[in-house]
Amino acid sequence: MTTACAPGKVILFGEHAVVYGRPAIAVPVTQVQARAVVEDAPVGQGIVIHAADLHLQWRVGAASPADDTLQPMEATVRHTLERLSVQASLDIKLTVSSTVPIARGLGSGAAVSAAIVRALAAHFGQTITPQEVSDLVYQSERIYHGTPSGIDNTVVAFEQPIYFVKGHAVQVLSVGRPLWLVIGDTGIASPTRDVVADVRQSWQREPRRYETLFDRIAAVVARAREAVAFGDAALLGHLMDENQELLEAIGVSSPELERLVSAARQAGAMGAKLCGAGRGGNMIALVAPEETARVAAALREAGAVNTIISEVVQTRPA
Ligand code: PMV
């Protein structure tokens, strides 16, 4: 039996604009995890996937799972076995579970896929680089997202704070001083694919306006990268607020997100913004370490269904 995990993630700066070639910054969130367990199964059983949280089990290739959010799991298994040069006719059971909430901007799809890739590689005694994990996860992200930038699979596979530009080699972000985030969940599921498609329509209708907004987000990301390196939390908080304003202008915020963002600021956060696709899902607040519990309580009082306190640290050199 082989087990592997992968963390959730949040985008600190630059979501949406990253789809249009601008840079973005993302960090892993280890407080939530996806887990995959591979075990040998009776001969002739084939490959069975058990989505434990959803109480669903099906045989790969026999019948497509009714729920189309499950198809990427099957695709991940196929692509990974191909990469590992393992026969697809083997007999294994793959059990997948996750504490990363689905469709809430915390990268649940990427985490599940990364855990599957790692567990299969380990089960067959093969080493697989973070870049290979990322590439395999990207293939399933395309099913979840339509036109993913690749940021989710990259941050989840590398498990480091990253500076990311679509189509370029990932850069591990240098973090001058640990940062503390409080993450608040609106409780509203918001599929990334739908929000990204809406932004694309708006961009097609008003290309100049949207290109300008994306450029302004890129400028925020450039300043944020330096502020992270210098450990300048006050400046970062201010930049988060600026990024939130630009996300509102793009049309991906919501009253529920804005209620949580203002509650965090009022409770003493240095800055706050939605994270991920928006319209629902989660927001993040940048908070001094001694204020985290207070901000988390204020978020719950303002309607957050869940809060996570997470520290941003660099665990390997940039
Ligand atoms: O909703 P999430 O956490 O999967 O984040 C999506 C980030 C976007 O920039 C909106 C899309 C993308 O592919 O980068």
mmCIF file of C-alpha atoms and ligand atoms in Angstrom:
data_model
loop_
_atom_site.group_PDB
_atom_site.id
_atom_site.type_symbol
_atom_site.label_atom_id
_atom_site.label_comp_id
_atom_site.label_asym_id
_atom_site.label_seq_id
_atom_site.Cartn_x
_atom_site.Cartn_y
_atom_site.Cartn_z
ATOM 1 C CA MET A 1 0.000 0.000 0.000
ATOM 2 C CA THR A 2 1.402 3.432 -0.941
ATOM 3 C CA THR A 3 0.157 6.805 0.245
ATOM 4 C CA ALA A 4 0.952 10.284 -1.073
ATOM 5 C CA CYS A 5 -0.412 13.747 -0.355
ATOM 6 C CA ALA A 6 -0.508 17.190 -1.932
ATOM 7 C CA PRO A 7 -1.443 20.546 -0.390
ATOM 8 C CA GLY A 8 -4.022 23.162 -1.294
ATOM 9 C CA LYS A 9 -2.924 26.605 -2.444
ATOM 10 C CA VAL A 10 -3.896 30.261 -2.554
ATOM 11 C CA ILE A 11 -3.061 32.886 -5.131
ATOM 12 C CA LEU A 12 -1.634 35.884 -3.265
ATOM 13 C CA PHE A 13 -1.565 38.181 -6.289
ATOM 14 C CA GLY A 14 -2.383 38.127 -9.987
ATOM 15 C CA GLU A 15 -5.268 35.670 -10.576
ATOM 16 C CA HIS A 16 -7.093 36.046 -13.898
ATOM 17 C CA ALA A 17 -4.427 38.364 -15.352
ATOM 18 C CA VAL A 18 -2.136 35.299 -15.204
ATOM 19 C CA VAL A 19 -4.325 33.623 -17.845
ATOM 20 C CA TYR A 20 -3.367 36.532 -20.166
ATOM 21 C CA GLY A 21 0.382 36.201 -19.711
ATOM 22 C CA ARG A 22 0.853 38.451 -16.676
ATOM 23 C CA PRO A 23 2.785 37.228 -13.604
ATOM 24 C CA ALA A 24 1.182 35.914 -10.415
ATOM 25 C CA ILE A 25 2.261 34.785 -6.957
ATOM 26 C CA ALA A 26 0.901 31.665 -5.262
ATOM 27 C CA VAL A 27 1.716 29.749 -2.085
ATOM 28 C CA PRO A 28 0.903 26.235 -0.854
ATOM 29 C CA VAL A 29 -1.581 25.830 2.000
ATOM 30 C CA THR A 30 -0.553 22.719 3.902
ATOM 31 C CA GLN A 31 -3.442 22.889 6.397
ATOM 32 C CA VAL A 32 -5.618 21.288 3.730
ATOM 33 C CA GLN A 33 -4.449 18.216 1.823
ATOM 34 C CA ALA A 34 -5.486 15.691 -0.777
ATOM 35 C CA ARG A 35 -4.430 12.097 -0.214
ATOM 36 C CA ALA A 36 -4.201 9.129 -2.576
ATOM 37 C CA VAL A 37 -3.658 5.526 -1.498
ATOM 38 C CA VAL A 38 -2.732 2.825 -4.014
ATOM 39 C CA GLU A 39 -3.095 -0.860 -3.120
ATOM 40 C CA ASP A 40 -2.906 -4.058 -5.102
ATOM 41 C CA ALA A 41 -6.326 -5.473 -5.964
ATOM 42 C CA PRO A 42 -7.543 -8.999 -6.861
ATOM 43 C CA VAL A 43 -6.420 -10.199 -10.299
ATOM 44 C CA GLY A 44 -8.852 -9.246 -13.029
ATOM 45 C CA GLN A 45 -10.402 -6.376 -11.115
ATOM 46 C CA GLY A 46 -8.669 -3.709 -13.205
ATOM 47 C CA ILE A 47 -8.094 -0.185 -11.931
ATOM 48 C CA VAL A 48 -10.723 0.905 -9.457
ATOM 49 C CA ILE A 49 -10.942 4.491 -8.228
ATOM 50 C CA HIS A 50 -12.656 5.076 -4.904
ATOM 51 C CA ALA A 51 -13.560 8.729 -4.274
ATOM 52 C CA ALA A 52 -13.944 8.266 -0.527
ATOM 53 C CA ASP A 53 -15.512 11.655 0.338
ATOM 54 C CA LEU A 54 -18.131 11.246 -2.377
ATOM 55 C CA HIS A 55 -18.830 7.573 -1.558
ATOM 56 C CA LEU A 56 -18.285 6.701 -5.211
ATOM 57 C CA GLN A 57 -16.322 3.880 -6.720
ATOM 58 C CA TRP A 58 -15.864 2.987 -10.381
ATOM 59 C CA ARG A 59 -13.664 0.974 -12.679
ATOM 60 C CA VAL A 60 -11.447 2.916 -15.054
ATOM 61 C CA GLY A 61 -12.591 2.408 -18.629
ATOM 62 C CA ALA A 62 -15.747 0.481 -17.743
ATOM 63 C CA ALA A 63 -18.188 3.344 -17.370
ATOM 64 C CA SER A 64 -17.482 7.042 -17.132
ATOM 65 C CA PRO A 65 -18.341 8.454 -13.731
ATOM 66 C CA ALA A 66 -21.652 10.300 -13.864
ATOM 67 C CA ASP A 67 -20.226 13.345 -12.103
ATOM 68 C CA ASP A 68 -17.971 15.138 -14.588
ATOM 69 C CA THR A 69 -15.769 16.493 -11.797
ATOM 70 C CA LEU A 70 -14.515 12.906 -11.435
ATOM 71 C CA GLN A 71 -13.309 12.555 -15.009
ATOM 72 C CA PRO A 72 -10.042 14.416 -14.386
ATOM 73 C CA MET A 73 -9.118 11.748 -11.792
ATOM 74 C CA GLU A 74 -9.455 9.060 -14.407
ATOM 75 C CA ALA A 75 -7.485 11.158 -16.898
ATOM 76 C CA THR A 76 -4.726 11.671 -14.326
ATOM 77 C CA VAL A 77 -4.477 7.923 -13.748
ATOM 78 C CA ARG A 78 -4.219 7.201 -17.486
ATOM 79 C CA HIS A 79 -1.632 9.904 -18.162
ATOM 80 C CA THR A 80 0.462 8.927 -15.162
ATOM 81 C CA LEU A 81 0.500 5.217 -16.000
ATOM 82 C CA GLU A 82 1.520 6.151 -19.529
ATOM 83 C CA ARG A 83 4.375 8.311 -18.215
ATOM 84 C CA LEU A 84 5.459 5.512 -15.847
ATOM 85 C CA SER A 85 5.273 3.026 -18.743
ATOM 86 C CA VAL A 86 3.079 0.777 -16.612
ATOM 87 C CA GLN A 87 0.518 -1.432 -18.323
ATOM 88 C CA ALA A 88 -2.983 -0.050 -18.056
ATOM 89 C CA SER A 89 -4.240 -3.635 -17.612
ATOM 90 C CA LEU A 90 -3.024 -3.946 -14.010
ATOM 91 C CA ASP A 91 -5.130 -4.518 -10.908
ATOM 92 C CA ILE A 92 -5.055 -1.729 -8.349
ATOM 93 C CA LYS A 93 -7.397 0.169 -6.112
ATOM 94 C CA LEU A 94 -6.831 3.908 -5.800
ATOM 95 C CA THR A 95 -8.559 5.605 -2.875
ATOM 96 C CA VAL A 96 -8.719 9.394 -3.004
ATOM 97 C CA SER A 97 -9.788 11.724 -0.203
ATOM 98 C CA SER A 98 -9.291 15.421 0.377
ATOM 99 C CA THR A 99 -9.791 18.156 2.934
ATOM 100 C CA VAL A 100 -9.363 20.840 0.252
ATOM 101 C CA PRO A 101 -12.861 22.243 -0.327
ATOM 102 C CA ILE A 102 -14.074 21.852 -3.928
ATOM 103 C CA ALA A 103 -14.519 24.930 -6.164
ATOM 104 C CA ARG A 104 -13.469 27.420 -3.506
ATOM 105 C CA GLY A 105 -10.217 28.786 -4.959
ATOM 106 C CA LEU A 106 -7.948 26.497 -2.930
ATOM 107 C CA GLY A 107 -6.862 24.293 -5.821
ATOM 108 C CA SER A 108 -8.705 21.110 -4.885
ATOM 109 C CA GLY A 109 -8.527 19.615 -8.392
ATOM 110 C CA ALA A 110 -4.780 20.159 -8.673
ATOM 111 C CA ALA A 111 -4.176 18.762 -5.186
ATOM 112 C CA VAL A 112 -6.150 15.576 -5.894
ATOM 113 C CA SER A 113 -4.354 15.032 -9.196
ATOM 114 C CA ALA A 114 -0.908 15.678 -7.691
ATOM 115 C CA ALA A 115 -1.587 13.185 -4.890
ATOM 116 C CA ILE A 116 -2.646 10.578 -7.476
ATOM 117 C CA VAL A 117 0.478 11.117 -9.603
ATOM 118 C CA ARG A 118 2.781 10.856 -6.582
ATOM 119 C CA ALA A 119 1.064 7.803 -5.129
ATOM 120 C CA LEU A 120 1.172 5.918 -8.448
ATOM 121 C CA ALA A 121 4.844 6.813 -9.029
ATOM 122 C CA ALA A 122 5.768 5.693 -5.502
ATOM 123 C CA HIS A 123 3.714 2.502 -5.815
ATOM 124 C CA PHE A 124 5.637 1.504 -8.938
ATOM 125 C CA GLY A 125 8.970 2.471 -7.377
ATOM 126 C CA GLN A 126 9.674 5.362 -9.719
ATOM 127 C CA THR A 127 10.938 8.823 -8.888
ATOM 128 C CA ILE A 128 9.172 11.703 -10.520
ATOM 129 C CA THR A 129 10.328 15.324 -10.476
ATOM 130 C CA PRO A 130 8.085 18.194 -9.309
ATOM 131 C CA GLN A 131 8.083 19.499 -12.906
ATOM 132 C CA GLU A 132 6.823 16.135 -14.166
ATOM 133 C CA VAL A 133 4.124 16.082 -11.481
ATOM 134 C CA SER A 134 3.173 19.600 -12.514
ATOM 135 C CA ASP A 135 2.993 18.687 -16.221
ATOM 136 C CA LEU A 136 0.807 15.646 -15.547
ATOM 137 C CA VAL A 137 -1.512 17.615 -13.263
ATOM 138 C CA TYR A 138 -1.766 20.336 -15.905
ATOM 139 C CA GLN A 139 -3.291 17.848 -18.309
ATOM 140 C CA SER A 140 -6.130 17.177 -15.873
ATOM 141 C CA GLU A 141 -6.417 20.879 -15.006
ATOM 142 C CA ARG A 142 -7.374 21.425 -18.621
ATOM 143 C CA ILE A 143 -10.447 19.270 -18.041
ATOM 144 C CA TYR A 144 -11.378 21.161 -14.847
ATOM 145 C CA HIS A 145 -10.617 24.663 -16.119
ATOM 146 C CA GLY A 146 -10.736 24.856 -19.884
ATOM 147 C CA THR A 147 -7.835 27.298 -20.325
ATOM 148 C CA PRO A 148 -5.753 27.063 -17.146
ATOM 149 C CA SER A 149 -2.708 29.287 -16.774
ATOM 150 C CA GLY A 150 -0.842 26.414 -15.083
ATOM 151 C CA ILE A 151 -0.330 28.212 -11.775
ATOM 152 C CA ASP A 152 -2.346 25.737 -9.661
ATOM 153 C CA ASN A 153 -0.514 22.605 -10.830
ATOM 154 C CA THR A 154 2.838 24.375 -10.469
ATOM 155 C CA VAL A 155 2.435 25.600 -6.881
ATOM 156 C CA VAL A 156 0.914 22.315 -5.734
ATOM 157 C CA ALA A 157 3.655 20.224 -7.381
ATOM 158 C CA PHE A 158 6.563 22.388 -6.160
ATOM 159 C CA GLU A 159 5.060 23.028 -2.687
ATOM 160 C CA GLN A 160 6.878 26.371 -2.469
ATOM 161 C CA PRO A 161 5.846 30.010 -2.754
ATOM 162 C CA ILE A 162 6.167 30.721 -6.485
ATOM 163 C CA TYR A 163 6.355 33.581 -8.950
ATOM 164 C CA PHE A 164 4.685 32.302 -12.074
ATOM 165 C CA VAL A 165 4.346 33.415 -15.680
ATOM 166 C CA LYS A 166 2.452 31.131 -18.057
ATOM 167 C CA GLY A 167 4.783 29.253 -20.376
ATOM 168 C CA HIS A 168 7.939 30.160 -18.402
ATOM 169 C CA ALA A 169 10.023 28.130 -15.987
ATOM 170 C CA VAL A 170 8.730 28.471 -12.433
ATOM 171 C CA GLN A 171 10.644 30.691 -10.019
ATOM 172 C CA VAL A 172 10.665 29.866 -6.317
ATOM 173 C CA LEU A 173 9.877 33.091 -4.510
ATOM 174 C CA SER A 174 12.268 34.387 -1.945
ATOM 175 C CA VAL A 175 10.391 35.135 1.306
ATOM 176 C CA GLY A 176 12.307 37.623 3.482
ATOM 177 C CA ARG A 177 10.201 37.101 6.589
ATOM 178 C CA PRO A 178 7.345 34.659 7.304
ATOM 179 C CA LEU A 179 3.900 36.033 6.492
ATOM 180 C CA TRP A 180 0.636 35.085 8.155
ATOM 181 C CA LEU A 181 -2.578 34.629 6.236
ATOM 182 C CA VAL A 182 -6.112 34.141 7.432
ATOM 183 C CA ILE A 183 -8.209 32.467 4.758
ATOM 184 C CA GLY A 184 -12.001 32.867 4.930
ATOM 185 C CA ASP A 185 -14.523 30.759 3.020
ATOM 186 C CA THR A 186 -17.764 32.368 1.759
ATOM 187 C CA GLY A 187 -19.300 28.896 1.558
ATOM 188 C CA ILE A 188 -20.257 29.578 -2.048
ATOM 189 C CA ALA A 189 -18.975 27.136 -4.662
ATOM 190 C CA SER A 190 -17.748 28.932 -7.753
ATOM 191 C CA PRO A 191 -16.410 26.780 -10.596
ATOM 192 C CA THR A 192 -13.219 28.328 -11.970
ATOM 193 C CA ARG A 193 -14.099 27.359 -15.523
ATOM 194 C CA ASP A 194 -17.293 29.499 -15.508
ATOM 195 C CA VAL A 195 -15.655 32.607 -14.051
ATOM 196 C CA VAL A 196 -12.661 32.358 -16.397
ATOM 197 C CA ALA A 197 -15.075 32.007 -19.355
ATOM 198 C CA ASP A 198 -17.009 35.126 -18.252
ATOM 199 C CA VAL A 199 -13.785 37.137 -17.964
ATOM 200 C CA ARG A 200 -12.827 36.000 -21.470
ATOM 201 C CA GLN A 201 -16.158 37.234 -22.845
ATOM 202 C CA SER A 202 -15.726 40.612 -21.158
ATOM 203 C CA TRP A 203 -12.136 40.830 -22.460
ATOM 204 C CA GLN A 204 -13.390 40.089 -25.979
ATOM 205 C CA ARG A 205 -16.047 42.809 -25.642
ATOM 206 C CA GLU A 206 -13.717 45.437 -24.153
ATOM 207 C CA PRO A 207 -10.154 44.349 -24.948
ATOM 208 C CA ARG A 208 -8.470 47.684 -24.225
ATOM 209 C CA ARG A 209 -10.095 48.126 -20.838
ATOM 210 C CA TYR A 210 -9.249 44.568 -19.786
ATOM 211 C CA GLU A 211 -5.678 44.699 -21.087
ATOM 212 C CA THR A 212 -5.169 47.870 -19.033
ATOM 213 C CA LEU A 213 -6.595 46.195 -15.923
ATOM 214 C CA PHE A 214 -4.332 43.169 -16.456
ATOM 215 C CA ASP A 215 -1.318 45.496 -16.854
ATOM 216 C CA ARG A 216 -2.198 47.228 -13.601
ATOM 217 C CA ILE A 217 -2.431 43.857 -11.861
ATOM 218 C CA ALA A 218 0.986 42.947 -13.315
ATOM 219 C CA ALA A 219 2.419 46.139 -11.799
ATOM 220 C CA VAL A 220 0.972 45.175 -8.389
ATOM 221 C CA VAL A 221 2.517 41.689 -8.700
ATOM 222 C CA ALA A 222 5.953 43.141 -9.533
ATOM 223 C CA ARG A 223 5.873 45.323 -6.408
ATOM 224 C CA ALA A 224 4.502 42.445 -4.320
ATOM 225 C CA ARG A 225 7.354 40.170 -5.361
ATOM 226 C CA GLU A 226 9.868 42.678 -3.968
ATOM 227 C CA ALA A 227 7.821 43.267 -0.833
ATOM 228 C CA VAL A 228 7.721 39.483 -0.174
ATOM 229 C CA ALA A 229 11.493 39.287 -0.641
ATOM 230 C CA PHE A 230 12.052 42.189 1.782
ATOM 231 C CA GLY A 231 9.449 40.915 4.240
ATOM 232 C CA ASP A 232 7.558 44.227 4.003
ATOM 233 C CA ALA A 233 4.150 43.096 5.294
ATOM 234 C CA ALA A 234 2.661 46.602 5.503
ATOM 235 C CA LEU A 235 3.337 47.259 1.811
ATOM 236 C CA LEU A 236 2.039 43.796 0.909
ATOM 237 C CA GLY A 237 -1.217 44.476 2.735
ATOM 238 C CA HIS A 238 -1.659 47.683 0.788
ATOM 239 C CA LEU A 239 -0.924 45.849 -2.478
ATOM 240 C CA MET A 240 -3.545 43.203 -1.614
ATOM 241 C CA ASP A 241 -6.132 45.960 -1.263
ATOM 242 C CA GLU A 242 -5.090 47.364 -4.659
ATOM 243 C CA ASN A 243 -5.333 43.904 -6.225
ATOM 244 C CA GLN A 244 -8.833 43.473 -4.741
ATOM 245 C CA GLU A 245 -9.961 46.764 -6.302
ATOM 246 C CA LEU A 246 -8.693 45.625 -9.695
ATOM 247 C CA LEU A 247 -10.445 42.257 -9.314
ATOM 248 C CA GLU A 248 -13.665 44.124 -8.540
ATOM 249 C CA ALA A 249 -13.155 46.156 -11.731
ATOM 250 C CA ILE A 250 -12.705 42.928 -13.698
ATOM 251 C CA GLY A 251 -16.049 41.724 -12.348
ATOM 252 C CA VAL A 252 -15.054 38.655 -10.336
ATOM 253 C CA SER A 253 -15.800 39.843 -6.812
ATOM 254 C CA SER A 254 -19.119 39.414 -4.987
ATOM 255 C CA PRO A 255 -20.966 41.002 -2.055
ATOM 256 C CA GLU A 256 -20.140 37.977 0.130
ATOM 257 C CA LEU A 257 -16.425 38.227 -0.642
ATOM 258 C CA GLU A 258 -16.444 41.970 -0.063
ATOM 259 C CA ARG A 259 -18.190 41.533 3.275
ATOM 260 C CA LEU A 260 -15.402 39.224 4.438
ATOM 261 C CA VAL A 261 -12.688 41.477 2.991
ATOM 262 C CA SER A 262 -14.029 44.505 4.931
ATOM 263 C CA ALA A 263 -14.529 42.476 8.116
ATOM 264 C CA ALA A 264 -10.878 41.381 7.970
ATOM 265 C CA ARG A 265 -9.646 44.933 7.428
ATOM 266 C CA GLN A 266 -11.811 46.250 10.257
ATOM 267 C CA ALA A 267 -10.465 43.560 12.577
ATOM 268 C CA GLY A 268 -6.909 44.737 11.916
ATOM 269 C CA ALA A 269 -5.729 42.898 8.787
ATOM 270 C CA MET A 270 -3.043 44.753 6.854
ATOM 271 C CA GLY A 271 -4.846 44.000 3.609
ATOM 272 C CA ALA A 272 -7.316 41.543 2.106
ATOM 273 C CA LYS A 273 -8.554 40.274 -1.233
ATOM 274 C CA LEU A 274 -10.454 37.451 -2.858
ATOM 275 C CA CYS A 275 -8.273 34.565 -4.019
ATOM 276 C CA GLY A 276 -8.616 32.280 -7.024
ATOM 277 C CA ALA A 277 -11.387 32.597 -9.549
ATOM 278 C CA GLY A 278 -13.695 34.684 -7.302
ATOM 279 C CA ARG A 279 -17.513 35.178 -7.322
ATOM 280 C CA GLY A 280 -17.469 32.913 -4.263
ATOM 281 C CA GLY A 281 -14.881 30.646 -2.747
ATOM 282 C CA ASN A 282 -12.248 32.040 -0.414
ATOM 283 C CA MET A 283 -10.610 35.343 0.448
ATOM 284 C CA ILE A 284 -7.281 35.957 2.159
ATOM 285 C CA ALA A 285 -6.193 38.527 4.699
ATOM 286 C CA LEU A 286 -2.606 39.409 5.538
ATOM 287 C CA VAL A 287 -2.338 39.632 9.300
ATOM 288 C CA ALA A 288 0.285 40.208 12.016
ATOM 289 C CA PRO A 289 0.929 36.875 13.804
ATOM 290 C CA GLU A 290 -0.625 38.076 17.067
ATOM 291 C CA GLU A 291 -3.844 39.162 15.272
ATOM 292 C CA THR A 292 -4.646 35.933 13.433
ATOM 293 C CA ALA A 293 -7.184 34.563 15.936
ATOM 294 C CA ARG A 294 -8.982 37.917 16.154
ATOM 295 C CA VAL A 295 -9.264 38.283 12.380
ATOM 296 C CA ALA A 296 -10.407 34.669 12.009
ATOM 297 C CA ALA A 297 -13.150 35.263 14.616
ATOM 298 C CA ALA A 298 -14.244 38.468 12.841
ATOM 299 C CA LEU A 299 -14.459 36.577 9.549
ATOM 300 C CA ARG A 300 -16.646 33.870 11.077
ATOM 301 C CA GLU A 301 -18.861 36.524 12.614
ATOM 302 C CA ALA A 302 -19.192 38.129 9.158
ATOM 303 C CA GLY A 303 -20.399 34.828 7.681
ATOM 304 C CA ALA A 304 -17.295 32.799 6.810
ATOM 305 C CA VAL A 305 -18.181 29.102 6.986
ATOM 306 C CA ASN A 306 -14.560 28.183 7.635
ATOM 307 C CA THR A 307 -11.261 29.908 8.342
ATOM 308 C CA ILE A 308 -7.688 28.676 7.996
ATOM 309 C CA ILE A 309 -4.617 30.292 9.508
ATOM 310 C CA SER A 310 -1.566 29.650 7.356
ATOM 311 C CA GLU A 311 2.051 30.750 7.511
ATOM 312 C CA VAL A 312 3.902 31.549 4.293
ATOM 313 C CA VAL A 313 7.500 30.370 4.542
ATOM 314 C CA GLN A 314 10.216 29.438 2.160
ATOM 315 C CA THR A 315 11.371 25.916 2.890
ATOM 316 C CA ARG A 316 14.008 25.611 0.166
ATOM 317 C CA PRO A 317 16.309 28.286 -1.275
ATOM 318 C CA ALA A 318 15.039 30.313 -4.240
HETATM 319 O O1 PMV B 1 -10.052 29.088 -8.708
HETATM 320 P P1 PMV B 1 -8.673 28.580 -8.664
HETATM 321 O O2 PMV B 1 -8.113 28.501 -7.328
HETATM 322 O O3 PMV B 1 -8.481 27.325 -9.434
HETATM 323 O O4 PMV B 1 -7.730 29.679 -9.358
HETATM 324 C C1 PMV B 1 -7.869 30.005 -10.677
HETATM 325 C C2 PMV B 1 -6.908 31.076 -11.042
HETATM 326 C C3 PMV B 1 -7.258 31.780 -12.328
HETATM 327 O O5 PMV B 1 -6.232 32.737 -12.546
HETATM 328 C C4 PMV B 1 -8.582 32.506 -12.223
HETATM 329 C C5 PMV B 1 -7.311 30.812 -13.504
HETATM 330 C C6 PMV B 1 -5.971 30.262 -13.933
HETATM 331 O O6 PMV B 1 -5.981 29.297 -14.702
HETATM 332 O O7 PMV B 1 -4.918 30.796 -13.553
#
